[in-house]
XYZ file of C-alpha atoms in Angstrom:
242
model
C 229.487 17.097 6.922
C 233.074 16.226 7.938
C 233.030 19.143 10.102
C 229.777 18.150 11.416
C 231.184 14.561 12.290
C 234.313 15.829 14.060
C 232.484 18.169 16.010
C 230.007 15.179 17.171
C 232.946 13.192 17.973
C 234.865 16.052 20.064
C 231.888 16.371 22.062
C 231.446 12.583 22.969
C 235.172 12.371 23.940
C 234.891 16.289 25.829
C 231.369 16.729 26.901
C 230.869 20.525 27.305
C 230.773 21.467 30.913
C 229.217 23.978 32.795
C 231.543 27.178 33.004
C 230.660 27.556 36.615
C 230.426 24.693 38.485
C 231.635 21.876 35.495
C 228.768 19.803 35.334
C 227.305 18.505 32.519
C 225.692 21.087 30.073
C 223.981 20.880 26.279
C 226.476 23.191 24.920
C 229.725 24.529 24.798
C 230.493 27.622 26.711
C 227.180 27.352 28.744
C 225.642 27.372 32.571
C 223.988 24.573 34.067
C 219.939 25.261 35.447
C 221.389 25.618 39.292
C 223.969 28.207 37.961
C 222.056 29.966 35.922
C 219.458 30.491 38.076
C 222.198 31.838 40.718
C 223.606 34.286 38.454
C 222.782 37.624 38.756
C 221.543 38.993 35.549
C 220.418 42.558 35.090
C 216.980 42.776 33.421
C 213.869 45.431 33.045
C 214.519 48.680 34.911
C 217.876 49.900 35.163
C 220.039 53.140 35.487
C 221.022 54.784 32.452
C 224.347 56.262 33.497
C 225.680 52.870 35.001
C 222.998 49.763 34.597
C 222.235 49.372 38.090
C 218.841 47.885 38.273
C 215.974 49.755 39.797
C 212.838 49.163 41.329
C 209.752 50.138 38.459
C 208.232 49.257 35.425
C 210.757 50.121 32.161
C 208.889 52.724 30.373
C 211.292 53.859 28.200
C 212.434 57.047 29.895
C 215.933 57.217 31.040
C 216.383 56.896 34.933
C 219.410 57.673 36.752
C 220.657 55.425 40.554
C 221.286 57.573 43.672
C 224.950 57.089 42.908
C 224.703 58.612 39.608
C 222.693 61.492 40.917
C 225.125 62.261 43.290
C 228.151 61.981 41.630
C 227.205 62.713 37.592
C 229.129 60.989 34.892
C 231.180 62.220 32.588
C 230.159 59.509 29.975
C 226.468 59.584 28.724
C 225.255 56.120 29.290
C 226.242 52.908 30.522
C 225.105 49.377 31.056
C 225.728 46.254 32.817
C 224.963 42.408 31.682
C 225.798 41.170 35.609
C 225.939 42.576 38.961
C 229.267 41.258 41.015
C 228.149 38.705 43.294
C 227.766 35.262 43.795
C 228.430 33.146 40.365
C 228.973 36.347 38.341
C 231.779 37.495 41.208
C 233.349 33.985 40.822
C 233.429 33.410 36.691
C 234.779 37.190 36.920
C 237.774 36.548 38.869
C 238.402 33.720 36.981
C 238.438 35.725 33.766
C 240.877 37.995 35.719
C 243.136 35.972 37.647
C 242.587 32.082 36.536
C 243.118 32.173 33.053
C 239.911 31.377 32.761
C 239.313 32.902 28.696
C 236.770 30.095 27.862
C 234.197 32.421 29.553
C 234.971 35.400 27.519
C 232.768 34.109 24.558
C 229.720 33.511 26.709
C 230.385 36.389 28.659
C 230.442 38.589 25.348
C 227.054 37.225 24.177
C 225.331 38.475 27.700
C 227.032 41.863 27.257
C 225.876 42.474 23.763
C 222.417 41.574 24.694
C 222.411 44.193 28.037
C 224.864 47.101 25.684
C 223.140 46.660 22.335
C 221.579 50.052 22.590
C 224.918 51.570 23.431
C 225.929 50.610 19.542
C 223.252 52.482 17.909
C 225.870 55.224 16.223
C 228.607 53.222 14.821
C 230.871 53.576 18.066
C 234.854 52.491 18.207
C 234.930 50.162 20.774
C 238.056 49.904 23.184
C 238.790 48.708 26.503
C 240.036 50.441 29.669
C 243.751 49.824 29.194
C 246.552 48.015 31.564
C 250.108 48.765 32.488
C 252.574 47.233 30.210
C 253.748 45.989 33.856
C 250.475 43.874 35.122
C 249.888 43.124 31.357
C 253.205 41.014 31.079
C 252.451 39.224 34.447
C 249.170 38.431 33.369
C 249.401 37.564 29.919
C 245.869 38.832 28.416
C 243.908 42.409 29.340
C 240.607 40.637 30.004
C 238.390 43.816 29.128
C 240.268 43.946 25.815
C 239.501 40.181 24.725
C 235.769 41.130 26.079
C 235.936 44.254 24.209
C 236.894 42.692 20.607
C 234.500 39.922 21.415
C 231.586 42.297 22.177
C 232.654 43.868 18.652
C 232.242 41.127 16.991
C 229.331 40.384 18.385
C 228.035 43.951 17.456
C 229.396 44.414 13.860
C 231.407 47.230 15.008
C 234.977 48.189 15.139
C 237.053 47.895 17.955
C 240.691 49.571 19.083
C 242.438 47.446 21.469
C 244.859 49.781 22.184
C 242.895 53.140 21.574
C 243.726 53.982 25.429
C 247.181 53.763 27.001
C 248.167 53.716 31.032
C 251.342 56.297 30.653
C 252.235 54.863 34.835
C 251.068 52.047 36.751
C 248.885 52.731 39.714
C 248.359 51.133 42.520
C 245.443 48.641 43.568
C 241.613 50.764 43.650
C 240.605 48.437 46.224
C 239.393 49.474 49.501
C 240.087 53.420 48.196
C 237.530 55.616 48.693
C 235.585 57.223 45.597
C 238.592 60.392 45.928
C 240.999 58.639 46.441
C 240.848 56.621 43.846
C 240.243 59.550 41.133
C 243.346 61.259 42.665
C 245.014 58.351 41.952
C 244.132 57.726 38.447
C 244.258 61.811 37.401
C 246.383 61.823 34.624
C 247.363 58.271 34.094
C 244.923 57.352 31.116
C 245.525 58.801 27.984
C 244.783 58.115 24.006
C 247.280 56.170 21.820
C 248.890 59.667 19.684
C 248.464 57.365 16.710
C 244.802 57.062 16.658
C 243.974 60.047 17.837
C 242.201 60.787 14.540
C 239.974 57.558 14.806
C 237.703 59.249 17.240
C 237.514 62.910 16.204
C 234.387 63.587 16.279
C 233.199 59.444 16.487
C 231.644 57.773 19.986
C 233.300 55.803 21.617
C 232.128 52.866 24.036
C 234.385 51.929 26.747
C 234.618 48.486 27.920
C 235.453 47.313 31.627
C 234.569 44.225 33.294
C 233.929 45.168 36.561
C 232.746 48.678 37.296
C 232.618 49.792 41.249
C 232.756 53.519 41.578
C 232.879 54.220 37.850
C 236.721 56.041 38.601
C 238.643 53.921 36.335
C 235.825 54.716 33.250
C 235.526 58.184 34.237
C 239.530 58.608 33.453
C 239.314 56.640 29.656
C 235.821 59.063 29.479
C 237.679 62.249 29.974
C 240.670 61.210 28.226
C 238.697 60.366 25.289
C 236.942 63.501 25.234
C 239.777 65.492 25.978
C 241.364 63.878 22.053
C 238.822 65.033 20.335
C 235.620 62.320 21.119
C 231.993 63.284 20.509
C 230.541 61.205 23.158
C 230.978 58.387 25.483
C 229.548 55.274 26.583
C 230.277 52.714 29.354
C 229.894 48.989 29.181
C 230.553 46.348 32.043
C 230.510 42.900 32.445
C 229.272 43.281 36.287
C 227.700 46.470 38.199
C 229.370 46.696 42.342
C 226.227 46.813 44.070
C 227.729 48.925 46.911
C 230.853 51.288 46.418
């Protein structure tokens, strides 16, 4: 009851706000109607190696994007609660560069709903790692708070530091699909000391923003390469266009 009561009177003083736009909402950690109408879910139909939606009917058969037929994944499946535009793009960058961590909590509820089915064999969870460097400037590894959220969410266990960057790379950005593998070749690896966690154990990798699928495809083959049965990818937002 007392909890009850200082919740009530929290929200009277601090009226929860849309996470988009900050209007008015009915509950914490919510979108308003306008905003969630202009963010771009993923629903029905979409590609099983990296959640892109598709045109069709979901019949339950596994259907792979042009992209993923051209250039086959090393990881077995993958999905994707937003594509990376419009609202999604901007409560993204937020995440990333604004501090914004309130929207890590929704954002992990919209994941688990699009990556439930990647959880379906007791996976370790762990997020694609960052330089010691960019990690001191910026505090927080956003795909590792969204990766222990998702957890959470999931009932399963997650390593926050299962994958280590041994060098810091430059900015993906504007590279071109080999370019940016060239860059990355080599500079993912597993932690030594839980190298025995996933012997033999899937793992699900989590990102928030996947655009050529490079950056997964290095944690993929380093996790593989310790010792992993199989993979799986899960992002926050799908690039449309690489």
């Amino acid at each position: 009851m007392l909890a009850g009561g200082i919740q009530t009177a929290v929200s009277l003083i601090y009226p929860p706000r849309c996470l988009a736009c900050g209007d008015w909402v009915e509950s914490d950690f919510g979108l308003c109607g306008p905003c969630w109408r202009d963010t771009p879910f993923v629903g029905g139909l979409c590609c099983d190696g990296c959640g892109l939606p598709m045109m069709g009917e979901d019949d339950g058969f596994a259907m792979a994007c042009d992209d993923c037929l051209a250039h086959p994944r090393p990881w077995v499946q993958g999905r994707a609660a937003l594509l990376y535009e419009g609202t999604a793009r901007r409560l993204i960058l937020g995440l990333k560069h604004g501090d914004r961590t309130d929207i890590v909590a929704p954002a992990a509820g919209w994941l688990a709903k699009a990556t439930a089915v990647l959880a379906v064999d007791e996976p370790i969870i762990a997020p694609v790692p960052l330089h010691w460097s960019r990690y001191l400037r910026r505090r927080y590894n956003q795909s590792a708070l969204l990766a222990q959220a998702l957890a959470a969410r999931l009932g399963r266990r997650c390593c926050p530091d299962l994958l280590l960057r041994s060098r810091r790379t430059p900015s993906l950005e504007g590279k071109s699909r080999a370019q940016r593998q060239a860059i990355l070749d080599g500079s993912i690896r597993v932690n030594p000391k839980h190298g025995p966690l996933i012997q033999n154990r899937s793992v699900v990798i989590v990102d928030d923003v996947m655009t050529s699928g490079a950056t997964l495809a290095a944690c993929t083959m380093a996790c593989l390469a310790a010792g992993a049965d199989v993979v799986r990818v899960a992002v926050l937002a799908r690039v449309t266009r690489t």
